[in-house]
Amino acid sequence: MPKPNPKVLLRHAGDYLKAHPEEIGRALRGALGLRLGVPIDALRYLARELAGGKRAPKDIVIEAAPPGLRLALTIKAMGTPIRASFTVYAEELDVRADAIQVGLRVEGLTLNVLGDESSPLAGLISSGAIDLTKPGNLVSFMPKRPAALVDAKDDRFTLDLLKIPAVGGNPAVARALRICAPVLGVRALKTKDDHLDVHLKATPSGIGAAIAAARAGV
């Protein structure tokens, strides 16, 4: 997977704000309500830029389906190319100094075989042997689980973003979490008006711990 170039990202962000100046006012209003709005266009851009490698999903489509996100992508499972589409909802959020856990619920999963329909996996899909209402159970068919995937059962998935080496092994991320986690948490992730809104919660009682972490320089 290619690494994003910070300078290129900043340039594209500046170009986007020039084309959409209304985002500045929305960001200011959101800050007053402890809400950070991320344009879904930004997620689409990252999906295009970061897509790469033989195992990476292809042709990713991201749309708002308030309060969730609707996604469609092409993957290869057991050598069979499949077009998958589903809607995902963030229902549990736990941001700590040692974990960034997100509980997701997936519904409306559809799988369409794009390749050889006589393959074993295609046969399972067409026969209805795979219960698409419980996508978490499909993890058993994956040759290798994603690093961030902590648990998957029925229609629920639990991710820990710190288990992604590029995130968990980044000293800047660790320092930011130690300083911010005691005073600022995430209470909800919801889509609205083609934005993914991150609803924050403040914990004034954690100010002392945040100051101590900042002074410790960790």
XYZ file of N, CA and C in Angstrom:
654
model
N 0.838 -1.193 0.000
C 0.000 0.000 0.000
C 0.876 1.248 0.000
N 0.673 2.152 -0.952
C 1.510 3.351 -1.015
C 1.254 4.266 0.174
N 2.330 4.951 0.619
C 2.200 5.878 1.731
C 1.816 7.259 1.212
N 0.840 7.909 1.862
C 0.443 9.238 1.403
C 1.541 10.259 1.637
N 1.721 11.164 0.698
C 2.694 12.239 0.818
C 2.021 13.422 1.505
N 2.485 13.819 2.707
C 1.826 14.906 3.436
C 1.713 16.196 2.623
N 2.746 16.530 1.846
C 2.712 17.756 1.055
C 1.624 17.687 -0.011
N 1.490 16.521 -0.630
C 0.461 16.344 -1.653
C -0.923 16.412 -1.022
N -1.077 15.793 0.150
C -2.365 15.827 0.845
C -2.757 17.262 1.199
N -1.798 18.032 1.689
C -2.080 19.424 2.046
C -2.459 20.245 0.821
N -1.781 19.982 -0.284
C -2.097 20.719 -1.508
C -3.516 20.409 -1.990
N -3.877 19.141 -1.942
C -5.226 18.759 -2.365
C -6.276 19.310 -1.402
N -5.940 19.330 -0.104
C -6.870 19.892 0.878
C -7.091 21.379 0.609
N -6.018 22.097 0.288
C -6.141 23.512 -0.033
C -6.973 23.746 -1.282
N -6.752 22.914 -2.300
C -7.534 23.030 -3.534
C -9.017 22.757 -3.265
N -9.278 21.775 -2.384
C -10.670 21.429 -2.069
C -11.371 22.588 -1.355
N -10.663 23.231 -0.423
C -11.259 24.346 0.315
C -11.507 25.543 -0.598
N -10.631 25.745 -1.589
C -10.859 26.825 -2.544
C -12.131 26.573 -3.354
N -12.350 25.310 -3.702
C -13.536 24.954 -4.479
C -14.785 24.849 -3.619
N -14.595 24.639 -2.317
C -15.736 24.491 -1.401
C -15.516 25.364 -0.166
N -15.565 26.687 -0.310
C -15.314 27.578 0.835
C -16.320 27.414 1.961
N -17.490 26.846 1.648
C -18.497 26.647 2.686
C -18.025 25.673 3.766
N -16.988 24.870 3.446
C -16.483 23.913 4.423
C -15.845 24.618 5.619
N -15.317 25.805 5.409
C -14.676 26.531 6.514
C -15.727 26.917 7.550
N -16.848 27.465 7.084
C -17.914 27.819 8.013
C -18.488 26.609 8.718
N -18.627 25.497 7.992
C -19.147 24.273 8.608
C -18.194 23.765 9.678
N -16.894 23.860 9.412
C -15.898 23.408 10.384
C -15.939 24.253 11.647
N -16.115 25.576 11.491
C -16.177 26.459 12.661
C -17.425 26.174 13.488
N -18.558 25.985 12.825
C -19.790 25.664 13.561
C -19.651 24.317 14.262
N -19.007 23.373 13.596
C -18.817 22.063 14.211
C -17.915 22.122 15.423
N -16.862 22.951 15.358
C -15.934 23.069 16.486
C -16.647 23.573 17.734
N -17.600 24.481 17.545
C -18.351 25.003 18.688
C -19.200 23.915 19.341
N -19.602 22.935 18.549
C -20.407 21.845 19.085
C -19.616 20.576 19.306
N -18.293 20.696 19.388
C -17.410 19.537 19.566
C -17.682 18.484 18.488
N -17.711 18.943 17.242
C -17.944 18.032 16.127
C -16.942 18.320 15.021
N -16.321 17.267 14.537
C -15.364 17.380 13.446
C -15.964 16.712 12.217
N -16.202 17.488 11.176
C -16.810 16.952 9.967
C -15.769 16.677 8.897
N -15.747 15.456 8.420
C -14.816 15.066 7.355
C -15.618 14.858 6.076
N -15.355 15.637 5.016
C -16.083 15.417 3.759
C -15.852 13.998 3.247
N -16.922 13.367 2.819
C -16.768 12.011 2.281
C -15.923 12.037 1.019
N -15.859 13.185 0.351
C -14.952 13.330 -0.790
C -13.508 13.043 -0.374
N -13.154 13.392 0.874
C -11.803 13.125 1.367
C -11.570 11.621 1.505
N -12.598 10.901 1.969
C -12.470 9.450 2.076
C -12.351 8.817 0.697
N -13.095 9.352 -0.264
C -13.007 8.828 -1.636
C -11.616 9.064 -2.207
N -11.068 10.231 -1.929
C -9.723 10.555 -2.420
C -8.693 9.594 -1.826
N -8.774 9.379 -0.504
C -7.818 8.487 0.142
C -7.960 7.057 -0.371
N -9.222 6.634 -0.616
C -9.436 5.289 -1.134
C -8.778 5.121 -2.496
N -8.834 6.175 -3.325
C -8.195 6.102 -4.646
C -6.671 6.110 -4.518
N -6.155 6.980 -3.641
C -4.712 7.144 -3.530
C -4.025 5.967 -2.858
N -4.710 5.367 -1.885
C -4.083 4.308 -1.107
C -4.335 2.925 -1.670
N -5.217 2.844 -2.670
C -5.485 1.537 -3.272
C -4.231 1.065 -4.012
N -3.839 -0.128 -3.757
C -2.648 -0.676 -4.403
C -2.360 -2.064 -3.872
N -1.586 -2.804 -4.601
C -1.279 -4.158 -4.187
C -2.293 -5.146 -4.730
N -1.879 -6.385 -4.851
C -2.739 -7.405 -5.431
C -3.942 -7.735 -4.551
N -3.778 -7.617 -3.240
C -4.863 -8.003 -2.330
C -5.764 -6.839 -1.934
N -5.395 -5.633 -2.322
C -6.175 -4.464 -1.923
C -7.506 -4.418 -2.674
N -8.563 -3.937 -2.030
C -9.854 -3.780 -2.716
C -9.731 -2.825 -3.901
N -10.552 -3.041 -4.916
C -10.539 -2.219 -6.119
C -11.899 -1.545 -6.311
N -11.881 -0.484 -7.124
C -13.125 0.193 -7.531
C -14.018 0.498 -6.325
N -13.447 1.186 -5.342
C -14.169 1.469 -4.101
C -15.134 2.633 -4.300
N -16.374 2.434 -3.883
C -17.405 3.475 -3.923
C -17.862 3.730 -2.487
N -17.884 5.006 -2.083
C -18.276 5.383 -0.727
C -19.399 6.405 -0.814
N -20.506 6.138 -0.138
C -21.660 7.039 -0.143
C -22.220 7.160 1.265
N -22.817 8.301 1.533
C -23.482 8.493 2.819
C -24.813 7.748 2.830
N -25.084 7.057 3.931
C -26.371 6.398 4.151
C -26.719 6.668 5.610
N -27.037 7.947 5.947
C -27.177 8.387 7.337
C -27.984 7.411 8.187
N -27.438 7.083 9.380
C -26.197 7.605 9.974
C -24.950 6.792 9.609
N -25.070 5.891 8.641
C -23.941 5.042 8.294
C -23.306 5.402 6.965
N -22.444 4.508 6.510
C -21.752 4.650 5.225
C -22.073 3.438 4.364
N -22.389 3.685 3.106
C -22.597 2.588 2.162
C -21.337 2.433 1.320
N -20.837 1.209 1.242
C -19.611 0.947 0.501
C -19.829 -0.158 -0.520
N -19.097 -0.049 -1.602
C -19.040 -1.116 -2.602
C -17.594 -1.245 -3.038
N -17.134 -2.467 -3.207
C -15.736 -2.692 -3.584
C -15.581 -4.068 -4.205
N -14.514 -4.202 -4.941
C -14.202 -5.481 -5.572
C -13.020 -6.105 -4.850
N -13.193 -7.338 -4.410
C -12.138 -8.050 -3.695
C -11.917 -9.408 -4.349
N -10.815 -10.038 -3.991
C -10.552 -11.392 -4.471
C -10.469 -12.301 -3.253
N -11.357 -13.293 -3.217
C -11.394 -14.245 -2.113
C -11.293 -15.649 -2.675
N -10.340 -16.416 -2.157
C -10.114 -17.794 -2.625
C -9.940 -17.820 -4.145
N -9.275 -16.764 -4.673
C -9.004 -16.691 -6.100
C -10.179 -16.241 -6.946
N -11.292 -15.887 -6.300
C -12.500 -15.499 -7.029
C -12.769 -14.009 -6.845
N -12.822 -13.221 -7.928
C -13.169 -11.800 -7.790
C -14.652 -11.636 -7.475
N -14.923 -10.814 -6.486
C -16.293 -10.622 -6.007
C -16.563 -9.137 -5.820
N -17.727 -8.703 -6.213
C -18.181 -7.338 -5.949
C -19.071 -7.375 -4.717
N -18.630 -6.677 -3.675
C -19.375 -6.651 -2.416
C -19.915 -5.248 -2.168
N -21.117 -5.176 -1.644
C -21.681 -3.892 -1.227
C -22.394 -4.086 0.104
N -22.350 -3.064 0.944
C -22.934 -3.168 2.284
C -23.003 -1.780 2.906
N -23.738 -1.682 3.998
C -23.810 -0.450 4.778
C -23.229 -0.723 6.155
N -22.395 0.192 6.623
C -21.720 -0.004 7.899
C -22.069 1.125 8.851
N -22.286 0.758 10.114
C -22.629 1.719 11.159
C -21.631 1.583 12.309
N -21.135 2.719 12.813
C -20.248 2.719 13.980
C -21.114 2.820 15.230
N -21.066 1.793 16.073
C -21.953 1.750 17.230
C -21.223 1.772 18.563
N -19.929 1.463 18.560
C -19.147 1.497 19.798
C -17.808 2.158 19.512
N -17.423 3.078 20.391
C -16.160 3.800 20.204
C -15.437 3.889 21.538
N -14.192 3.536 21.517
C -13.390 3.568 22.744
C -11.977 4.020 22.384
N -11.691 5.290 22.677
C -10.379 5.849 22.363
C -9.603 6.023 23.656
N -8.519 5.263 23.780
C -7.678 5.327 24.978
C -6.234 5.498 24.534
N -5.365 5.663 25.507
C -3.944 5.810 25.184
C -3.383 4.536 24.577
N -3.989 3.382 24.903
C -3.443 2.115 24.419
C -4.337 1.410 23.411
N -5.413 2.063 22.964
C -6.298 1.417 22.000
C -7.214 2.444 21.342
N -7.531 2.192 20.091
C -8.566 2.957 19.393
C -9.526 1.920 18.828
N -10.509 1.538 19.625
C -11.412 0.466 19.236
C -12.714 1.028 18.667
N -13.134 0.434 17.568
C -14.371 0.830 16.902
C -15.215 -0.419 16.698
N -16.444 -0.386 17.200
C -17.383 -1.486 16.995
C -18.295 -1.146 15.832
N -18.325 -1.991 14.828
C -19.092 -1.740 13.614
C -20.196 -2.780 13.440
N -21.321 -2.330 12.897
C -22.397 -3.248 12.496
C -22.571 -3.143 10.985
N -22.622 -4.284 10.335
C -22.741 -4.322 8.874
C -24.091 -4.930 8.503
N -24.795 -4.282 7.585
C -26.064 -4.836 7.125
C -26.198 -4.645 5.614
N -27.123 -5.392 5.046
C -27.398 -5.270 3.619
C -26.282 -5.767 2.728
N -25.521 -6.775 3.182
C -24.405 -7.275 2.387
C -24.908 -8.038 1.163
N -24.351 -7.695 0.016
C -24.594 -8.466 -1.207
C -23.250 -8.824 -1.821
N -23.172 -10.018 -2.398
C -21.952 -10.503 -3.043
C -22.293 -10.957 -4.454
N -21.570 -10.431 -5.433
C -21.762 -10.825 -6.825
C -20.448 -11.344 -7.384
N -20.448 -12.566 -7.855
C -19.246 -13.183 -8.415
C -18.956 -12.576 -9.780
N -17.730 -12.106 -9.985
C -17.342 -11.491 -11.245
C -16.533 -12.428 -12.126
N -16.014 -13.472 -11.543
C -15.147 -14.372 -12.292
C -15.809 -15.702 -12.574
N -15.030 -16.765 -12.395
C -15.485 -18.124 -12.683
C -16.594 -18.526 -11.712
N -17.807 -18.661 -12.224
C -18.941 -18.991 -11.368
C -18.962 -20.458 -10.959
N -17.999 -21.234 -11.471
C -17.923 -22.639 -11.081
C -16.921 -22.871 -9.954
N -16.313 -21.779 -9.459
C -15.350 -21.914 -8.379
C -16.067 -22.325 -7.097
N -15.338 -22.929 -6.141
C -15.977 -23.366 -4.891
C -16.686 -22.234 -4.146
N -16.046 -21.061 -4.066
C -16.668 -19.951 -3.356
C -17.910 -19.454 -4.083
N -17.841 -19.390 -5.414
C -19.009 -18.972 -6.192
C -20.173 -19.923 -5.955
N -19.850 -21.204 -5.847
C -20.899 -22.188 -5.577
C -21.556 -21.973 -4.224
N -20.730 -21.641 -3.217
C -21.281 -21.390 -1.888
C -22.197 -20.172 -1.888
N -21.781 -19.122 -2.633
C -22.578 -17.896 -2.671
C -23.893 -18.135 -3.392
N -23.833 -18.753 -4.569
C -25.047 -18.951 -5.368
C -26.013 -19.926 -4.722
N -25.497 -20.873 -3.940
C -26.369 -21.861 -3.294
C -27.051 -21.328 -2.051
N -26.574 -20.157 -1.570
C -27.142 -19.608 -0.340
C -26.568 -20.233 0.911
N -25.482 -20.997 0.741
C -24.866 -21.644 1.906
C -24.206 -20.638 2.830
N -23.840 -19.467 2.283
C -23.232 -18.420 3.095
C -24.320 -17.477 3.560
N -24.441 -17.295 4.868
C -25.459 -16.421 5.450
C -24.973 -14.973 5.378
N -25.498 -14.213 4.420
C -25.046 -12.836 4.233
C -25.572 -11.896 5.307
N -26.478 -12.350 6.152
C -26.931 -11.510 7.268
C -25.950 -11.555 8.429
N -24.955 -12.465 8.335
C -23.943 -12.591 9.384
C -22.553 -12.519 8.748
N -22.200 -11.339 8.202
C -20.920 -11.224 7.478
C -19.700 -11.456 8.338
N -19.826 -11.270 9.642
C -18.679 -11.503 10.512
C -18.201 -12.939 10.462
N -19.117 -13.856 10.196
C -18.744 -15.265 10.149
C -17.967 -15.614 8.891
N -17.976 -14.707 7.900
C -17.224 -14.954 6.663
C -15.718 -14.825 6.874
N -15.323 -14.297 8.031
C -13.889 -14.126 8.305
C -13.157 -15.470 8.250
N -13.877 -16.532 8.547
C -13.251 -17.857 8.526
C -12.788 -18.242 7.122
N -13.341 -17.566 6.092
C -12.933 -17.854 4.714
C -11.719 -17.029 4.294
N -11.320 -16.067 5.130
C -10.217 -15.195 4.751
C -8.882 -15.885 5.015
N -7.980 -15.907 4.021
C -6.677 -16.546 4.246
C -5.831 -15.806 5.272
N -6.042 -14.495 5.394
C -5.288 -13.705 6.360
C -6.164 -12.577 6.876
N -6.308 -12.501 8.187
C -7.147 -11.463 8.776
C -6.402 -10.132 8.806
N -7.106 -9.018 8.588
C -6.473 -7.698 8.700
C -5.923 -7.491 10.108
N -4.821 -6.779 10.216
C -4.171 -6.575 11.509
C -5.099 -5.899 12.515
N -5.959 -5.002 12.040
C -6.808 -4.226 12.954
C -8.026 -4.999 13.435
N -8.336 -6.133 12.824
C -9.551 -6.875 13.162
C -9.361 -7.651 14.457
N -10.072 -7.229 15.500
C -9.970 -7.877 16.807
C -10.968 -9.023 16.922
N -12.190 -8.792 16.446
C -13.235 -9.808 16.579
C -14.255 -9.624 15.465
N -14.875 -10.711 15.061
C -15.924 -10.663 14.047
C -16.903 -11.789 14.323
N -18.170 -11.422 14.505
C -19.195 -12.428 14.767
C -20.544 -11.891 14.334
N -21.275 -12.707 13.610
C -22.589 -12.333 13.094
C -22.476 -11.059 12.251
N -23.160 -9.988 12.662
C -23.076 -8.750 11.872
C -22.193 -7.701 12.537
N -21.377 -8.136 13.495
C -20.543 -7.198 14.258
C -19.056 -7.432 13.997
N -18.340 -6.300 13.930
C -16.890 -6.325 13.783
C -16.284 -5.369 14.802
N -15.178 -5.769 15.406
C -14.456 -4.890 16.322
C -13.054 -4.676 15.783
N -12.700 -3.402 15.608
C -11.384 -3.042 15.091
C -10.593 -2.295 16.162
N -9.303 -2.482 16.173
C -8.397 -1.676 16.995
C -7.378 -1.063 16.049
N -7.536 0.219 15.778
C -6.696 0.879 14.780
C -5.233 0.928 15.188
N -4.955 0.818 16.492
C -3.553 0.836 16.928
C -2.826 -0.451 16.570
N -3.552 -1.472 16.149
C -2.907 -2.711 15.728
C -2.388 -2.627 14.288
N -2.733 -1.529 13.605
C -2.149 -1.289 12.295
C -0.742 -0.768 12.519
N 0.281 -1.459 12.050
C 1.671 -1.067 12.358
C 1.984 0.396 12.090
N 1.484 0.943 10.980
C 1.790 2.332 10.641
C 1.162 3.314 11.617
N 0.106 2.871 12.311
C -0.566 3.737 13.288
C -0.026 3.476 14.688
N -0.087 2.221 15.111
C 0.346 1.882 16.465
C 1.823 2.081 16.694
N 2.628 1.981 15.640
C 4.068 2.151 15.789
C 4.549 3.566 15.570
N 3.631 4.501 15.411
C 3.996 5.897 15.166
C 4.129 6.645 16.493
N 5.319 7.130 16.857
C 5.499 7.832 18.140
C 4.615 9.075 18.260
N 4.364 9.768 17.156
C 3.530 10.971 17.202
C 2.094 10.623 17.577
N 1.596 9.489 17.071
C 0.245 9.041 17.419
C 0.176 8.677 18.893
N 1.196 7.962 19.383
C 1.221 7.565 20.795
C 1.229 8.787 21.706
N 2.026 9.785 21.355
C 2.094 11.001 22.166
C 0.764 11.756 22.144
N 0.166 11.869 20.975
C -1.110 12.574 20.858
C -2.195 11.889 21.684
N -2.209 10.544 21.669
C -3.218 9.822 22.435
C -3.028 10.006 23.937
N -1.775 9.968 24.387
C -1.523 10.122 25.825
C -1.937 11.508 26.318
N -1.807 12.486 25.450
C -2.172 13.844 25.842
C -3.676 14.087 25.684
N -4.232 13.615 24.584
C -5.629 13.950 24.267
C -6.655 13.008 24.884
N -6.333 11.710 24.977
C -7.319 10.740 25.447
C -7.911 11.060 26.822
N -7.132 11.591 27.784
C -7.733 11.891 29.087
C -8.793 12.992 29.050
N -8.736 13.879 28.054
C -9.650 15.031 28.046
C -10.609 15.042 26.862
N -10.323 14.271 25.836
C -11.156 14.326 24.638
C -11.393 12.921 24.111
N -12.666 12.559 24.020
C -13.026 11.244 23.503
C -13.966 11.367 22.320
N -14.349 10.236 21.763
C -15.275 10.199 20.632
C -16.537 9.482 21.082
N -17.681 10.149 20.923
C -18.928 9.535 21.371
C -19.773 8.991 20.229
N -19.520 9.446 19.008
C -20.319 8.941 17.888
C -19.649 9.260 16.557
N -19.908 8.409 15.575
C -19.522 8.644 14.185
C -20.789 8.510 13.346
N -21.188 9.594 12.695
C -22.422 9.576 11.915
C -22.234 10.347 10.618
N -22.943 9.940 9.594
C -22.897 10.672 8.338
C -24.081 11.630 8.247
N -23.810 12.769 7.596
C -24.852 13.769 7.364
C -24.356 14.709 6.264
N -25.206 14.968 5.283
C -24.880 15.924 4.215
C -23.544 15.609 3.551
N -23.332 14.346 3.206
C -22.106 13.895 2.532
C -20.859 14.185 3.350
N -21.001 14.133 4.666
C -19.876 14.277 5.593
C -19.920 13.129 6.606
N -18.750 12.759 7.080
C -18.643 11.858 8.218
C -18.334 12.728 9.426
N -19.294 12.847 10.318
C -19.142 13.712 11.484
C -18.629 12.917 12.681
N -17.528 13.392 13.244
C -16.957 12.801 14.448
C -17.420 13.647 15.626
N -18.294 13.079 16.444
C -18.839 13.795 17.601
C -17.934 13.525 18.814
N -17.371 14.592 19.346
C -16.408 14.477 20.438
C -17.076 14.701 21.790
N -16.401 14.274 22.842
C -16.862 14.531 24.201
C -15.677 14.988 25.040
N -15.898 15.997 25.845
C -14.831 16.564 26.676
C -14.915 16.008 28.094
N -13.749 15.770 28.705
C -13.668 15.290 30.084
C -12.719 16.205 30.854
N -13.237 17.320 31.393
C -12.375 18.287 32.089
C -11.571 17.680 33.231
N -12.094 16.622 33.854
C -11.386 16.021 34.988
C -10.060 15.385 34.572
N -9.873 15.193 33.261
C -8.632 14.571 32.805
C -7.543 15.558 32.440
N -7.785 16.848 32.688
C -6.806 17.867 32.307
C -5.457 17.629 32.984
N -5.480 17.253 34.256
C -4.237 17.017 34.989
C -3.408 15.924 34.347
N -4.061 14.822 33.973
C -3.331 13.731 33.340
C -2.780 14.141 31.984
N -3.540 14.946 31.242
C -3.070 15.410 29.928
C -1.840 16.313 30.090
N -1.864 17.190 31.057
C -0.722 18.080 31.297
C 0.503 17.273 31.701
N 0.297 16.267 32.575
C 1.410 15.432 33.004
C 2.028 14.683 31.826
N 1.171 14.177 30.905
C 1.675 13.473 29.739
C 2.448 14.399 28.824
N 1.964 15.635 28.680
C 2.644 16.612 27.835
C 4.011 16.974 28.415
N 4.074 17.127 29.727
C 5.342 17.473 30.370
C 6.327 16.316 30.309
N 5.812 15.105 30.335
C 6.694 13.942 30.323
C 7.332 13.740 28.956
N 6.727 14.351 27.941
C 7.287 14.271 26.602
C 7.185 12.897 25.997
N 6.142 12.107 26.376
C 6.005 10.747 25.838
C 5.087 10.765 24.651
